mmCIF file of C-alpha atoms in Angstrom:
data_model
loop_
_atom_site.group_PDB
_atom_site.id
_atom_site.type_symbol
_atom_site.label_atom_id
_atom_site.label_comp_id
_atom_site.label_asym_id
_atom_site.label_seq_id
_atom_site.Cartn_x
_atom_site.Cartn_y
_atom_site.Cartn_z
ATOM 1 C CA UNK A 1 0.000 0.000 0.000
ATOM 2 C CA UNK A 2 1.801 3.141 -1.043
ATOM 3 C CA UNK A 3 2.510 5.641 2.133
ATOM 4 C CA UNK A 4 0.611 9.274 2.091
ATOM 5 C CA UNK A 5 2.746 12.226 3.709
ATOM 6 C CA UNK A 6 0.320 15.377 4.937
ATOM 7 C CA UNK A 7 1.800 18.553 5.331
ATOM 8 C CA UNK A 8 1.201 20.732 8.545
ATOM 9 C CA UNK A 9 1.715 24.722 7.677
ATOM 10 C CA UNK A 10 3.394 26.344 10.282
ATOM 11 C CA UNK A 11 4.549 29.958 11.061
ATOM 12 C CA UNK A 12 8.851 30.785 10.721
ATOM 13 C CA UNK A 13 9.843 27.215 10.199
ATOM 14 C CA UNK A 14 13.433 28.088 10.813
ATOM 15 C CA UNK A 15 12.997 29.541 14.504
ATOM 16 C CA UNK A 16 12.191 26.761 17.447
ATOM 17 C CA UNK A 17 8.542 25.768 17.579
ATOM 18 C CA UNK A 18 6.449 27.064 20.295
ATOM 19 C CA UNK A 19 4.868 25.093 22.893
ATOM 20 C CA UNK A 20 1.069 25.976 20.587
ATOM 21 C CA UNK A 21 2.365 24.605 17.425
ATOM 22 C CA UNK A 22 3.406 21.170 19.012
ATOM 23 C CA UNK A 23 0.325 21.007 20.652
ATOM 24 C CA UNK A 24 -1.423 21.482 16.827
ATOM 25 C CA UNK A 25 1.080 19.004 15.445
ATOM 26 C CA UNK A 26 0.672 16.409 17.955
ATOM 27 C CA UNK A 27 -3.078 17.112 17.735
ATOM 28 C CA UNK A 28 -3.253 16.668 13.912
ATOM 29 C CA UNK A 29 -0.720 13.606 13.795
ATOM 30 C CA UNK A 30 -3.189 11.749 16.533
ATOM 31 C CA UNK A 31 -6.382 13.008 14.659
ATOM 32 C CA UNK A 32 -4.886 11.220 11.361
ATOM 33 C CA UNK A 33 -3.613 7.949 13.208
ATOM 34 C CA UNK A 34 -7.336 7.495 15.129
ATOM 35 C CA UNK A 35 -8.810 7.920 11.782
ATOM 36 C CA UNK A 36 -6.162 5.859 10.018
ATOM 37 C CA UNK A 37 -6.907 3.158 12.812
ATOM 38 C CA UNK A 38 -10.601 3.173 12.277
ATOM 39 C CA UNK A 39 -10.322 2.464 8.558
ATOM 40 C CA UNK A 40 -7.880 -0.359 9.322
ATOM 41 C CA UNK A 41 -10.624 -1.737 11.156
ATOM 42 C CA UNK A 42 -13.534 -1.424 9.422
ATOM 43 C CA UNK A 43 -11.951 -2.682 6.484
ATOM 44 C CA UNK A 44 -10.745 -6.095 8.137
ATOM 45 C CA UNK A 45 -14.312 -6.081 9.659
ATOM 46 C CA UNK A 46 -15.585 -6.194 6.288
ATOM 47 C CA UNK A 47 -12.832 -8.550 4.547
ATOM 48 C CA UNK A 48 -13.833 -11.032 7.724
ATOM 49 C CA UNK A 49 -17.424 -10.718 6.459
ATOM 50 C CA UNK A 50 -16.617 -11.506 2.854
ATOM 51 C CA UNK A 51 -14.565 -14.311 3.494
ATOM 52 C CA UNK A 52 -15.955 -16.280 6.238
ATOM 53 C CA UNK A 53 -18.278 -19.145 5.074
ATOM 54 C CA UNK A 54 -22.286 -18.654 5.365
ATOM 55 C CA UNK A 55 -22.380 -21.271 8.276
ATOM 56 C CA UNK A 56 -19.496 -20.407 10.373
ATOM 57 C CA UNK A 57 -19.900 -19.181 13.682
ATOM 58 C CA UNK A 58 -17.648 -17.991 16.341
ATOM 59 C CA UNK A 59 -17.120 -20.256 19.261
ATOM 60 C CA UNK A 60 -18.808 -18.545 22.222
ATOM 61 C CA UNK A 61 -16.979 -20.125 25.806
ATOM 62 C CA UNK A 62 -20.029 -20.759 28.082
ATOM 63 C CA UNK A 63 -18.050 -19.759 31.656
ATOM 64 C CA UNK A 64 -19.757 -19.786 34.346
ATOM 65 C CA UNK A 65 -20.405 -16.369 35.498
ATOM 66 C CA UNK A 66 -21.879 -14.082 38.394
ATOM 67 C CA UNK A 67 -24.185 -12.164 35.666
ATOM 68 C CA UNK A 68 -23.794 -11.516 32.104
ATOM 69 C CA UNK A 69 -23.539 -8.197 32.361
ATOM 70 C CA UNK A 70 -19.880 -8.359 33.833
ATOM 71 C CA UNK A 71 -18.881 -9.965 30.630
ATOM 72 C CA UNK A 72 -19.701 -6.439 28.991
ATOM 73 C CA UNK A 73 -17.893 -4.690 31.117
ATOM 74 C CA UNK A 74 -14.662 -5.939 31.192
ATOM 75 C CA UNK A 75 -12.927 -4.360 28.312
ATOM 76 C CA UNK A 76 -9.951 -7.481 28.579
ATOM 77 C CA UNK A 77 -12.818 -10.314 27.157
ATOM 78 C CA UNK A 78 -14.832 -10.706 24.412
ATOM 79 C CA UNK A 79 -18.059 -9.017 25.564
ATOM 80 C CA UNK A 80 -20.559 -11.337 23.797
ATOM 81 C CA UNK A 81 -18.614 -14.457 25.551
ATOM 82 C CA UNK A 82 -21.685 -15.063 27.972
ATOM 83 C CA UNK A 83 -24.389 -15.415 25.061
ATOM 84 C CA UNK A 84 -25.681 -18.677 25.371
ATOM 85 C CA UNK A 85 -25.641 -19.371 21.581
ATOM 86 C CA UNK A 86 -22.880 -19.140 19.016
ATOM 87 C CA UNK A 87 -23.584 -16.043 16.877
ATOM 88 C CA UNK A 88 -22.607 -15.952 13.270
ATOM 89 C CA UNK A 89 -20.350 -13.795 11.700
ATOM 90 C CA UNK A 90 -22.526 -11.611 10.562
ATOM 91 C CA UNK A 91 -24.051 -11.329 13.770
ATOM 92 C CA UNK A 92 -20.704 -10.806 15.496
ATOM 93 C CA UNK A 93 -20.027 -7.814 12.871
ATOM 94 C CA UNK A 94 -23.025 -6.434 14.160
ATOM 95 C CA UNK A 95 -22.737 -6.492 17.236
ATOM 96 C CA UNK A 96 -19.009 -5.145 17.562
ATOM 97 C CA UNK A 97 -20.415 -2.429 15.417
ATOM 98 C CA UNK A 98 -23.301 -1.941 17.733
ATOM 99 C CA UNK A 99 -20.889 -1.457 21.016
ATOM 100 C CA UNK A 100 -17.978 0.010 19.271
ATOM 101 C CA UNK A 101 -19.383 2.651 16.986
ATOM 102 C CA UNK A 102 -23.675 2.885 18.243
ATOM 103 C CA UNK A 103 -23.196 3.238 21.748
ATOM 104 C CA UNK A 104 -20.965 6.124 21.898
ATOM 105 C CA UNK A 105 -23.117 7.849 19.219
ATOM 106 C CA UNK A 106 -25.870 7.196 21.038
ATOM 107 C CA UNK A 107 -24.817 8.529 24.337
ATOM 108 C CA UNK A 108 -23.873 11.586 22.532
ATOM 109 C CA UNK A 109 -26.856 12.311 20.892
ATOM 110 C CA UNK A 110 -29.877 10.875 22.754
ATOM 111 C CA UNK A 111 -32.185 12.925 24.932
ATOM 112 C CA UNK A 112 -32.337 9.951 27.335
ATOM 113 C CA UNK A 113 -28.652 10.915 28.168
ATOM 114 C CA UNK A 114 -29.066 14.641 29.271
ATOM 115 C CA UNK A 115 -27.724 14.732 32.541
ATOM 116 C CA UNK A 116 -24.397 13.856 34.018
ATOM 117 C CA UNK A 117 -23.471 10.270 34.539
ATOM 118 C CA UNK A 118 -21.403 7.176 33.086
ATOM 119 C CA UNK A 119 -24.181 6.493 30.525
ATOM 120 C CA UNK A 120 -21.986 4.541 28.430
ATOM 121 C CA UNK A 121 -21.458 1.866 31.093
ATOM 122 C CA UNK A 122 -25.176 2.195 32.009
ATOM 123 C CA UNK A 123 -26.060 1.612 28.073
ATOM 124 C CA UNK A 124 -23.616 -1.617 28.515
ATOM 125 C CA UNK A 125 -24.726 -3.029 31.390
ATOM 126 C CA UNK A 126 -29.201 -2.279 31.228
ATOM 127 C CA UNK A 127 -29.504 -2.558 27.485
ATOM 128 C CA UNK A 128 -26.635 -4.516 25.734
ATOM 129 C CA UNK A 129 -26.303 -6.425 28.729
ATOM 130 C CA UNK A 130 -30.015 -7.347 28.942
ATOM 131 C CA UNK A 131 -30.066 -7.992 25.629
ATOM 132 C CA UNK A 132 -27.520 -10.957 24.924
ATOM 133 C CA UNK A 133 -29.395 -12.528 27.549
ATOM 134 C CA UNK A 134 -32.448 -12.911 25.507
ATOM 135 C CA UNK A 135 -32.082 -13.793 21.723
ATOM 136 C CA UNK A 136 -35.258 -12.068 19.967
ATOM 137 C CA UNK A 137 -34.154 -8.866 22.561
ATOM 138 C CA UNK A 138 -31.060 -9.013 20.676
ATOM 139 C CA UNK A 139 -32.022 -9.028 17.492
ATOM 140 C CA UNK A 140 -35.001 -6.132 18.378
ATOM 141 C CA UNK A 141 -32.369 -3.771 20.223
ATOM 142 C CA UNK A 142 -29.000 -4.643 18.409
ATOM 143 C CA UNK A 143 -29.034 -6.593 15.716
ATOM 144 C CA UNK A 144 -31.621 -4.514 13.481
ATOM 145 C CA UNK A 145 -30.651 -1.157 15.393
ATOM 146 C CA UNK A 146 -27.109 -1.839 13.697
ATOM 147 C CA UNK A 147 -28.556 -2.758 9.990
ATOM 148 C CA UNK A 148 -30.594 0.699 10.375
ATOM 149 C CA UNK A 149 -27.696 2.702 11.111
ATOM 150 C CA UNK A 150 -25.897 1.208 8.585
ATOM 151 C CA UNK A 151 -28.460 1.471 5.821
ATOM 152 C CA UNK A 152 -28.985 5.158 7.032
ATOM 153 C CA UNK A 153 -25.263 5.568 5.678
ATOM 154 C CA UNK A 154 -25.519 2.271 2.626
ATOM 155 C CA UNK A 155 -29.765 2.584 1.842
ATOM 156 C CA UNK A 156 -28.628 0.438 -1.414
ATOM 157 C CA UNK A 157 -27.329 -2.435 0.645
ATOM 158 C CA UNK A 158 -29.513 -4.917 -0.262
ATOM 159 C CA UNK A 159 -27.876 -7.269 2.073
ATOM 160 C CA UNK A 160 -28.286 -5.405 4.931
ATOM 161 C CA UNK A 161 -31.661 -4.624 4.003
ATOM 162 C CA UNK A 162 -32.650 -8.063 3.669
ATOM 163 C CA UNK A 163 -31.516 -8.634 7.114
ATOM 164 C CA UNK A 164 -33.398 -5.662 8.691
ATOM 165 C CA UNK A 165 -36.769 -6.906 7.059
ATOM 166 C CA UNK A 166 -36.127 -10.757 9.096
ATOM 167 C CA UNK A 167 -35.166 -9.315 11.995
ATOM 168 C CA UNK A 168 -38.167 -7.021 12.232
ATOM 169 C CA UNK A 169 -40.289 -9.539 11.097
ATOM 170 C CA UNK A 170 -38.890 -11.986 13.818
ATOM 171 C CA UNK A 171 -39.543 -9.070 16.425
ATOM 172 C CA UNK A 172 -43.073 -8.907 15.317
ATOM 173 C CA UNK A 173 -44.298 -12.616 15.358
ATOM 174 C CA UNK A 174 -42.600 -13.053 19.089
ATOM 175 C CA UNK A 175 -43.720 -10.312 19.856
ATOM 176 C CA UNK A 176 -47.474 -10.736 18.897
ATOM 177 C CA UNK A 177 -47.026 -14.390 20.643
ATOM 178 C CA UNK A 178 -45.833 -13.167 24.308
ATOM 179 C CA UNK A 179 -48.588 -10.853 24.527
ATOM 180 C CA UNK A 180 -51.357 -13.639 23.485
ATOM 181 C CA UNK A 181 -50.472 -15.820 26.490
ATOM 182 C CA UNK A 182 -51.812 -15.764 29.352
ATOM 183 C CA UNK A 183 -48.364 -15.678 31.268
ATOM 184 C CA UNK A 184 -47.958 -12.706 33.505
ATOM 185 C CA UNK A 185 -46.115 -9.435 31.371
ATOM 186 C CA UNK A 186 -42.224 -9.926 31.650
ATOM 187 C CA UNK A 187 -39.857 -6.850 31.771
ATOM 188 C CA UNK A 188 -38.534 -8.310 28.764
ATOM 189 C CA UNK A 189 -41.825 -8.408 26.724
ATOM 190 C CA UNK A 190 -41.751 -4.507 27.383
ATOM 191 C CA UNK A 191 -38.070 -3.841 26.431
ATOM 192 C CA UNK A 192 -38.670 -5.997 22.525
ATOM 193 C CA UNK A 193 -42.049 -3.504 22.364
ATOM 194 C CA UNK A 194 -39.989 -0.540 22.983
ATOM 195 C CA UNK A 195 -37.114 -1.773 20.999
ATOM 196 C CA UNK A 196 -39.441 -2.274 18.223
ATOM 197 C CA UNK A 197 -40.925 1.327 18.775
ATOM 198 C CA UNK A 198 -37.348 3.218 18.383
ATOM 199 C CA UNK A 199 -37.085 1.447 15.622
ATOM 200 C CA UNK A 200 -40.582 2.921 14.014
ATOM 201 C CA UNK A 201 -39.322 6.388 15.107
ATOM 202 C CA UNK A 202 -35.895 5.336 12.799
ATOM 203 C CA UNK A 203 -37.467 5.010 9.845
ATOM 204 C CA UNK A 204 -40.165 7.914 10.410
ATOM 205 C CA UNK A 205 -42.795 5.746 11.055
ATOM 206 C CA UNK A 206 -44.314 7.468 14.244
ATOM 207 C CA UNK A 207 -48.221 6.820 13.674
ATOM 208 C CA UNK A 208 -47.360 2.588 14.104
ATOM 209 C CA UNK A 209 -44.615 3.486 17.404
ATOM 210 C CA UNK A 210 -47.340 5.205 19.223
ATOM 211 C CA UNK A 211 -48.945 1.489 18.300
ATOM 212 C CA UNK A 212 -46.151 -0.111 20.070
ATOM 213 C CA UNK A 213 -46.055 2.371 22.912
ATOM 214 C CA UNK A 214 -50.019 2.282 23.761
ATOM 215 C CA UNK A 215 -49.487 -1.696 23.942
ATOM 216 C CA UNK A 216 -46.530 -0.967 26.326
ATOM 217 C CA UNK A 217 -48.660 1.621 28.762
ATOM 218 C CA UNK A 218 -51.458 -1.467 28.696
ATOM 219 C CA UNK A 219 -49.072 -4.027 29.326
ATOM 220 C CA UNK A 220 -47.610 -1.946 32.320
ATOM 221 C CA UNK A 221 -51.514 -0.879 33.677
ATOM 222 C CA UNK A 222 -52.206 -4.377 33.893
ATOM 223 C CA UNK A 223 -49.015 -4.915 36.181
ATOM 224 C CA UNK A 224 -50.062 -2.642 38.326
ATOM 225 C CA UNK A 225 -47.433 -0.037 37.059
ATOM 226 C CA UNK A 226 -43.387 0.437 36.227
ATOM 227 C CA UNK A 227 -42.601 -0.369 40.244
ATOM 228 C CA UNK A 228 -44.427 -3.136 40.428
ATOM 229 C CA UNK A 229 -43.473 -4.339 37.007
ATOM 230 C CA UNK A 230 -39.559 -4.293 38.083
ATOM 231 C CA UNK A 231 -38.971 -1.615 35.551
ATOM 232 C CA UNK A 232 -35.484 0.261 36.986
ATOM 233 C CA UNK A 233 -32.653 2.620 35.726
ATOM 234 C CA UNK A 234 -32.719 3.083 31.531
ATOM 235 C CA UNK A 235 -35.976 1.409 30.888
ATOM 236 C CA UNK A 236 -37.744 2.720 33.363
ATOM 237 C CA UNK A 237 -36.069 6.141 32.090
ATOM 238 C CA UNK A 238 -36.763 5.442 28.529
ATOM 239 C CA UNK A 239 -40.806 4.089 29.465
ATOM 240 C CA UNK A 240 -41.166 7.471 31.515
ATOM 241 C CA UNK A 241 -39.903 9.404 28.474
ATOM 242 C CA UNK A 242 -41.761 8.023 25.631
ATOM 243 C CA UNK A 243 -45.259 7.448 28.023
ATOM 244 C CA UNK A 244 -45.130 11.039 28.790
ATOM 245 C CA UNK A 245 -44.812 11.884 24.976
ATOM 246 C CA UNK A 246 -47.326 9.620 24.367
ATOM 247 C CA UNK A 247 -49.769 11.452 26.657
ATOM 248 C CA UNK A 248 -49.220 14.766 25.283
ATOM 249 C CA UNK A 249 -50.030 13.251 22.026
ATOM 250 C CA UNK A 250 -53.195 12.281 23.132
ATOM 251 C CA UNK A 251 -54.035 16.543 22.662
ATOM 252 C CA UNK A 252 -51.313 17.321 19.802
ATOM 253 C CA UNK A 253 -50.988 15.150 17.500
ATOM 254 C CA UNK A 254 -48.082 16.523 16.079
ATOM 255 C CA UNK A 255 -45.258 15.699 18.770
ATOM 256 C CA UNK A 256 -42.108 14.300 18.221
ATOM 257 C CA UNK A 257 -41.655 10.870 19.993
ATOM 258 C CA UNK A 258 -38.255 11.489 20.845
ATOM 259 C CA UNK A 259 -37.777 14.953 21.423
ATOM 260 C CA UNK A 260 -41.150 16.611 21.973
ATOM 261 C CA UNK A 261 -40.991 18.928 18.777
ATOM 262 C CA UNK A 262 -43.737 19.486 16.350
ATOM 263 C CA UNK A 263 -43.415 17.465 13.224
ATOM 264 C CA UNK A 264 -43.833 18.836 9.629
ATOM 265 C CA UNK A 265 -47.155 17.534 8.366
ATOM 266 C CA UNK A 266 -47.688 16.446 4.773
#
């Protein structure tokens, strides 16, 4: 691969640099080597993809731990290594993707993560955490979160596309079958039907997430309410959020799910 050299301007080369223009240099040359990194990765990431056979799938140990949710934490193992299932490569793309690339944008830009706190490690541990406990959860909150943000930036990959329309329709059919038993509502019910609601409010489908989210506010009624559901720390956040949207909605139509703002009509 042939070498690039980029040139940093700087002011009277011939007299000593000050203690500014090292800081810019240093700056720059560490701006171009994280970049340089993250192309180096992605690429590899996508020449694993392309090469590995349909029906391999990456060995996942089955150690005996405390909780799963340590397992995400500790940034020395693999954090999918308490999944119960092997995951295929695909699937292990995604979710690397999901934890490496997602979760920081997401704690960046998400109005559930306006006030001060380790939300990253919170994101880890109540969402990615809960969700490689629970395979269709995975799929809902990971595995078709990632193929949206990557079709957002590839809408022409038909392969990722084709993935996004099994996954949802997965969701849907589990889904539609937990809430036609007559077992008691589970937290984790409510987590795939808010899953499944961010992910109406992705594509700009709000009229069918305020579908998902007035099944959610029944399924909690009948439990007597988020407390004595068990619904704690981001998903009781998030179901406090979006139910309080919801309400207003119920006398202006036109509210943003996710940020309370009028929407365009037309």
């Amino acid at each position: 691969m042939a070498r690039q050299f980029q040139f940093v301007a700087v002011s009277n080369p011939t007299e000593a640099p000050s203690s500014e223009s090292k800081k810019l240099v240093y700056s720059h040359a560490f701006r171009q080597a994280h970049a340089q990194r993250r192309r180096e990765q992605t690429e590899k990431h996508r020449k694993e993809i392309a090469s590995a056979p349909v029906n391999k799938v990456f060995t996942i140990s089955e150690e005996v731990v405390s909780s799963p949710l340590s397992q995400v934490l500790n940034s020395n193992k693999d954090p999918f290594s308490s999944m119960a299932r092997p995951i295929s490569a695909v699937e292990y793309f995604l979710l690397n993707h999901y934890v490496h690339v997602i979760v920081p944008f997401t704690v960046g830009h998400c109005g559930l993560f306006d006030h001060p706190g380790d939300h990253k490690t919170q994101l880890l541990r109540e969402w990615v955490g809960l969700a490689i406990t629970d395979e269709v959860f995975m799929i809902a909150a990971i595995l078709l979160s990632t193929c949206r943000y990557i079709l957002q930036a590839q809408p022409g990959n038909l392969i990722i596309l084709q993935l996004a329309l099994q996954y949802k329709q997965t969701c849907l059919q589990t889904l539609q079958q937990e809430m036609n038993t007559s077992a008691p509502v589970s937290i984790m019910t409510v987590a795939k039907a808010l899953a499944l609601a961010l992910d109406e409010v992705t594509v700009g489908e709000h009229t069918i997430a305020r579908k998902h989210l007035k099944g959610v506010l029944a399924m909690v009624d009948s439990s007597g309410g988020a407390g004595e559901l068990g619904l704690t720390g981001l998903l009781e956040r998030m179901y406090r959020k979006f139910m309080g949207v919801f309400k207003l909605e119920l006398k202006d139509a036109g509210i943003d799910l996710l940020c309370n703002k009028t929407l365009t009509q037309g």
